[in-house]
Amino acid sequence: AGAMATAAQALEFPPLPEVTGDKVTTDDDKTYTIKFGIGLTEESGQYRGVQYFKKYVEERSDGKVKVNIFPNAQLGGDLKMVSALQSGTLEMTSPSTSPLVNMEPKLAVFDLPFLFDDYDQADKVLDGDIGQGLLKKISDDNNGLVALGWSENGYRELTDSTGVVDSPDDLSGMKIRTMQNPIHLDIWRTLGANPTPMSFAELFTALDQGTVDGQENPWITILSSRFYEVQSHATATDHVYTPFITLMSSRYWERLPQPYQQLIRDASEEMKTYQRKVNRQLNREAKQQLSEEGMEITELSDEQRDAFRQKVLPVYEEYRDQIGQPLFDNVMKATGHQMTQ
Ligand code: KDG
């Protein structure tokens, strides 16, 4: 960053929590290095979480396991980093679940629009049988990945460079970048927009050059990735809640001594709890900051939000089979949706 302070630098980053627990030891003196790539910047909640993961692993392994963080999609977008894990050239990443649905179709459940009413519902589903079952399935599927936990990307909000959006009609023909995910494409098509899938690594340039008019991401990403510099308007849609999934290359996992495997599991749990807390706080502060930066933020009334919701509901039926039973019904039950038949 240059001499000018960025808006995100004005955010408060409390010190990382202390690490507790005994040192973890193994039979030999071998050291290990984990490269951990992420898409978001150093000002994101994602980065703060990974920083705590690093601190936890390095302290409890007494420096024997080192973690180097590569933020800001410098190693590529989510899909590129996941392939790097599979081929063994990168050890860890924490992508959004959305670009992974081609690999694990059931992850589409988290792309259902307006699924979680609040953080509490999201936490219960991710930390309960549903979330834990999906982690196990991905780890057992032999696709080169060990799925270690869930942290949070968060509720997604629409931004655009064309004007106020407070009804689906305002989206007509608008070019919107989505994650590389068929449900997201369906959602925006159903709402009347003209969506294009794209890696996060290309998004800022696409907004800057006007290849797309809009995008959707949580407030902290809109701030920390400086989308507010190239987008004039935002709408508090909260249309999808996206989890981050903590992944390790299984080639690397198999080389780790068992005590370090357990340490990595514990660190992922610790990161989850800390990261969610920080992320929620950052999102609140970021929204405030964005309006101070001059972004025009539109709040939706219950009725206005319902107009978006009603229009996209057919997506639930379309993806019911792909998500499959009993997962679909279990998630409907956990979130109180009346979609079972
Ligand atoms: O590492 C995470 C990011 O690359 C990405 O998932 C952020 O939500 C995101 C997006 O819109 O691509």
PDB file of N, CA and C in Angstrom, residues 46-84:
ATOM      1  N   GLN A  46     -10.971 -13.264   7.067  1.00  0.00           N
ATOM      2  CA  GLN A  46     -10.335 -14.526   6.659  1.00  0.00           C
ATOM      3  C   GLN A  46      -8.858 -14.526   7.052  1.00  0.00           C
ATOM      4  N   TYR A  47      -8.182 -13.443   6.757  1.00  0.00           N
ATOM      5  CA  TYR A  47      -6.748 -13.336   7.076  1.00  0.00           C
ATOM      6  C   TYR A  47      -6.529 -13.374   8.589  1.00  0.00           C
ATOM      7  N   ARG A  48      -7.379 -12.656   9.337  1.00  0.00           N
ATOM      8  CA  ARG A  48      -7.225 -12.652  10.792  1.00  0.00           C
ATOM      9  C   ARG A  48      -7.337 -14.072  11.340  1.00  0.00           C
ATOM     10  N   GLY A  49      -8.287 -14.831  10.804  1.00  0.00           N
ATOM     11  CA  GLY A  49      -8.447 -16.208  11.247  1.00  0.00           C
ATOM     12  C   GLY A  49      -7.204 -17.040  10.949  1.00  0.00           C
ATOM     13  N   VAL A  50      -6.677 -16.907   9.743  1.00  0.00           N
ATOM     14  CA  VAL A  50      -5.505 -17.704   9.362  1.00  0.00           C
ATOM     15  C   VAL A  50      -4.279 -17.272  10.174  1.00  0.00           C
ATOM     16  N   GLN A  51      -4.225 -15.978  10.515  1.00  0.00           N
ATOM     17  CA  GLN A  51      -3.129 -15.522  11.385  1.00  0.00           C
ATOM     18  C   GLN A  51      -3.175 -16.222  12.742  1.00  0.00           C
ATOM     19  N   TYR A  52      -4.389 -16.393  13.247  1.00  0.00           N
ATOM     20  CA  TYR A  52      -4.499 -17.085  14.533  1.00  0.00           C
ATOM     21  C   TYR A  52      -4.156 -18.570  14.383  1.00  0.00           C
ATOM     22  N   PHE A  53      -4.553 -19.157  13.274  1.00  0.00           N
ATOM     23  CA  PHE A  53      -4.185 -20.551  12.975  1.00  0.00           C
ATOM     24  C   PHE A  53      -2.659 -20.698  13.000  1.00  0.00           C
ATOM     25  N   LYS A  54      -1.998 -19.757  12.330  1.00  0.00           N
ATOM     26  CA  LYS A  54      -0.523 -19.773  12.268  1.00  0.00           C
ATOM     27  C   LYS A  54       0.078 -19.680  13.676  1.00  0.00           C
ATOM     28  N   LYS A  55      -0.420 -18.705  14.440  1.00  0.00           N
ATOM     29  CA  LYS A  55       0.108 -18.504  15.782  1.00  0.00           C
ATOM     30  C   LYS A  55      -0.083 -19.775  16.628  1.00  0.00           C
ATOM     31  N   TYR A  56      -1.261 -20.348  16.513  1.00  0.00           N
ATOM     32  CA  TYR A  56      -1.602 -21.541  17.300  1.00  0.00           C
ATOM     33  C   TYR A  56      -0.684 -22.713  16.957  1.00  0.00           C
ATOM     34  N   VAL A  57      -0.547 -22.963  15.656  1.00  0.00           N
ATOM     35  CA  VAL A  57       0.262 -24.109  15.208  1.00  0.00           C
ATOM     36  C   VAL A  57       1.737 -23.893  15.551  1.00  0.00           C
ATOM     37  N   GLU A  58       2.235 -22.697  15.312  1.00  0.00           N
ATOM     38  CA  GLU A  58       3.662 -22.449  15.547  1.00  0.00           C
ATOM     39  C   GLU A  58       3.988 -22.508  17.032  1.00  0.00           C
ATOM     40  N   GLU A  59       3.123 -21.935  17.865  1.00  0.00           N
ATOM     41  CA  GLU A  59       3.420 -21.950  19.307  1.00  0.00           C
ATOM     42  C   GLU A  59       3.324 -23.344  19.887  1.00  0.00           C
ATOM     43  N   ARG A  60       2.255 -24.048  19.543  1.00  0.00           N
ATOM     44  CA  ARG A  60       2.081 -25.364  20.175  1.00  0.00           C
ATOM     45  C   ARG A  60       3.035 -26.418  19.619  1.00  0.00           C
ATOM     46  N   SER A  61       3.573 -26.189  18.412  1.00  0.00           N
ATOM     47  CA  SER A  61       4.558 -27.155  17.889  1.00  0.00           C
ATOM     48  C   SER A  61       5.979 -26.695  18.245  1.00  0.00           C
ATOM     49  N   ASP A  62       6.070 -25.643  19.033  1.00  0.00           N
ATOM     50  CA  ASP A  62       7.358 -25.089  19.418  1.00  0.00           C
ATOM     51  C   ASP A  62       8.200 -24.726  18.184  1.00  0.00           C
ATOM     52  N   GLY A  63       7.534 -24.187  17.194  1.00  0.00           N
ATOM     53  CA  GLY A  63       8.233 -23.733  15.989  1.00  0.00           C
ATOM     54  C   GLY A  63       8.557 -24.834  14.991  1.00  0.00           C
ATOM     55  N   LYS A  64       8.181 -26.072  15.284  1.00  0.00           N
ATOM     56  CA  LYS A  64       8.519 -27.185  14.372  1.00  0.00           C
ATOM     57  C   LYS A  64       7.610 -27.205  13.149  1.00  0.00           C
ATOM     58  N   VAL A  65       6.394 -26.691  13.311  1.00  0.00           N
ATOM     59  CA  VAL A  65       5.497 -26.578  12.152  1.00  0.00           C
ATOM     60  C   VAL A  65       5.288 -25.090  11.888  1.00  0.00           C
ATOM     61  N   LYS A  66       5.749 -24.664  10.724  1.00  0.00           N
ATOM     62  CA  LYS A  66       5.658 -23.240  10.367  1.00  0.00           C
ATOM     63  C   LYS A  66       4.521 -23.021   9.369  1.00  0.00           C
ATOM     64  N   VAL A  67       3.846 -21.889   9.485  1.00  0.00           N
ATOM     65  CA  VAL A  67       2.758 -21.578   8.542  1.00  0.00           C
ATOM     66  C   VAL A  67       3.073 -20.257   7.838  1.00  0.00           C
ATOM     67  N   ASN A  68       3.159 -20.281   6.521  1.00  0.00           N
ATOM     68  CA  ASN A  68       3.358 -19.051   5.743  1.00  0.00           C
ATOM     69  C   ASN A  68       2.072 -18.709   4.996  1.00  0.00           C
ATOM     70  N   ILE A  69       1.583 -17.487   5.213  1.00  0.00           N
ATOM     71  CA  ILE A  69       0.290 -17.092   4.626  1.00  0.00           C
ATOM     72  C   ILE A  69       0.503 -16.320   3.318  1.00  0.00           C
ATOM     73  N   PHE A  70      -0.239 -16.702   2.294  1.00  0.00           N
ATOM     74  CA  PHE A  70      -0.209 -16.009   1.000  1.00  0.00           C
ATOM     75  C   PHE A  70      -1.601 -15.444   0.711  1.00  0.00           C
ATOM     76  N   PRO A  71      -1.823 -14.167   1.084  1.00  0.00           N
ATOM     77  CA  PRO A  71      -3.169 -13.594   0.933  1.00  0.00           C
ATOM     78  C   PRO A  71      -3.416 -13.015  -0.458  1.00  0.00           C
ATOM     79  N   ASN A  72      -4.594 -12.434  -0.638  1.00  0.00           N
ATOM     80  CA  ASN A  72      -4.889 -11.574  -1.776  1.00  0.00           C
ATOM     81  C   ASN A  72      -4.861 -12.306  -3.117  1.00  0.00           C
ATOM     82  N   ALA A  73      -5.223 -13.577  -3.107  1.00  0.00           N
ATOM     83  CA  ALA A  73      -5.275 -14.376  -4.338  1.00  0.00           C
ATOM     84  C   ALA A  73      -3.966 -14.321  -5.123  1.00  0.00           C
ATOM     85  N   GLN A  74      -2.854 -14.088  -4.413  1.00  0.00           N
ATOM     86  CA  GLN A  74      -1.573 -14.051  -5.139  1.00  0.00           C
ATOM     87  C   GLN A  74      -1.210 -15.427  -5.694  1.00  0.00           C
ATOM     88  N   LEU A  75      -1.788 -16.493  -5.145  1.00  0.00           N
ATOM     89  CA  LEU A  75      -1.573 -17.833  -5.709  1.00  0.00           C
ATOM     90  C   LEU A  75      -2.748 -18.249  -6.592  1.00  0.00           C
ATOM     91  N   GLY A  76      -3.641 -17.294  -6.895  1.00  0.00           N
ATOM     92  CA  GLY A  76      -4.801 -17.593  -7.742  1.00  0.00           C
ATOM     93  C   GLY A  76      -6.088 -17.603  -6.939  1.00  0.00           C
ATOM     94  N   GLY A  77      -7.202 -17.791  -7.631  1.00  0.00           N
ATOM     95  CA  GLY A  77      -8.510 -17.846  -6.976  1.00  0.00           C
ATOM     96  C   GLY A  77      -8.728 -19.193  -6.297  1.00  0.00           C
ATOM     97  N   ASP A  78      -9.925 -19.366  -5.750  1.00  0.00           N
ATOM     98  CA  ASP A  78     -10.238 -20.567  -4.961  1.00  0.00           C
ATOM     99  C   ASP A  78      -9.989 -21.869  -5.733  1.00  0.00           C
ATOM    100  N   LEU A  79     -10.482 -21.930  -6.961  1.00  0.00           N
ATOM    101  CA  LEU A  79     -10.362 -23.195  -7.711  1.00  0.00           C
ATOM    102  C   LEU A  79      -8.911 -23.525  -8.004  1.00  0.00           C
ATOM    103  N   LYS A  80      -8.137 -22.503  -8.325  1.00  0.00           N
ATOM    104  CA  LYS A  80      -6.726 -22.731  -8.630  1.00  0.00           C
ATOM    105  C   LYS A  80      -5.997 -23.228  -7.376  1.00  0.00           C
ATOM    106  N   MET A  81      -6.307 -22.634  -6.238  1.00  0.00           N
ATOM    107  CA  MET A  81      -5.629 -23.063  -5.008  1.00  0.00           C
ATOM    108  C   MET A  81      -6.047 -24.479  -4.615  1.00  0.00           C
ATOM    109  N   VAL A  82      -7.326 -24.809  -4.824  1.00  0.00           N
ATOM    110  CA  VAL A  82      -7.768 -26.172  -4.488  1.00  0.00           C
ATOM    111  C   VAL A  82      -7.056 -27.192  -5.393  1.00  0.00           C
ATOM    112  N   SER A  83      -6.899 -26.895  -6.681  1.00  0.00           N
ATOM    113  CA  SER A  83      -6.156 -27.827  -7.551  1.00  0.00           C
ATOM    114  C   SER A  83      -4.709 -27.943  -7.100  1.00  0.00           C
ATOM    115  N   ALA A  84      -4.145 -26.836  -6.618  1.00  0.00           N
ATOM    116  CA  ALA A  84      -2.755 -26.889  -6.128  1.00  0.00           C
ATOM    117  C   ALA A  84      -2.649 -27.819  -4.915  1.00  0.00           C
TER     118      ALA A  84
END
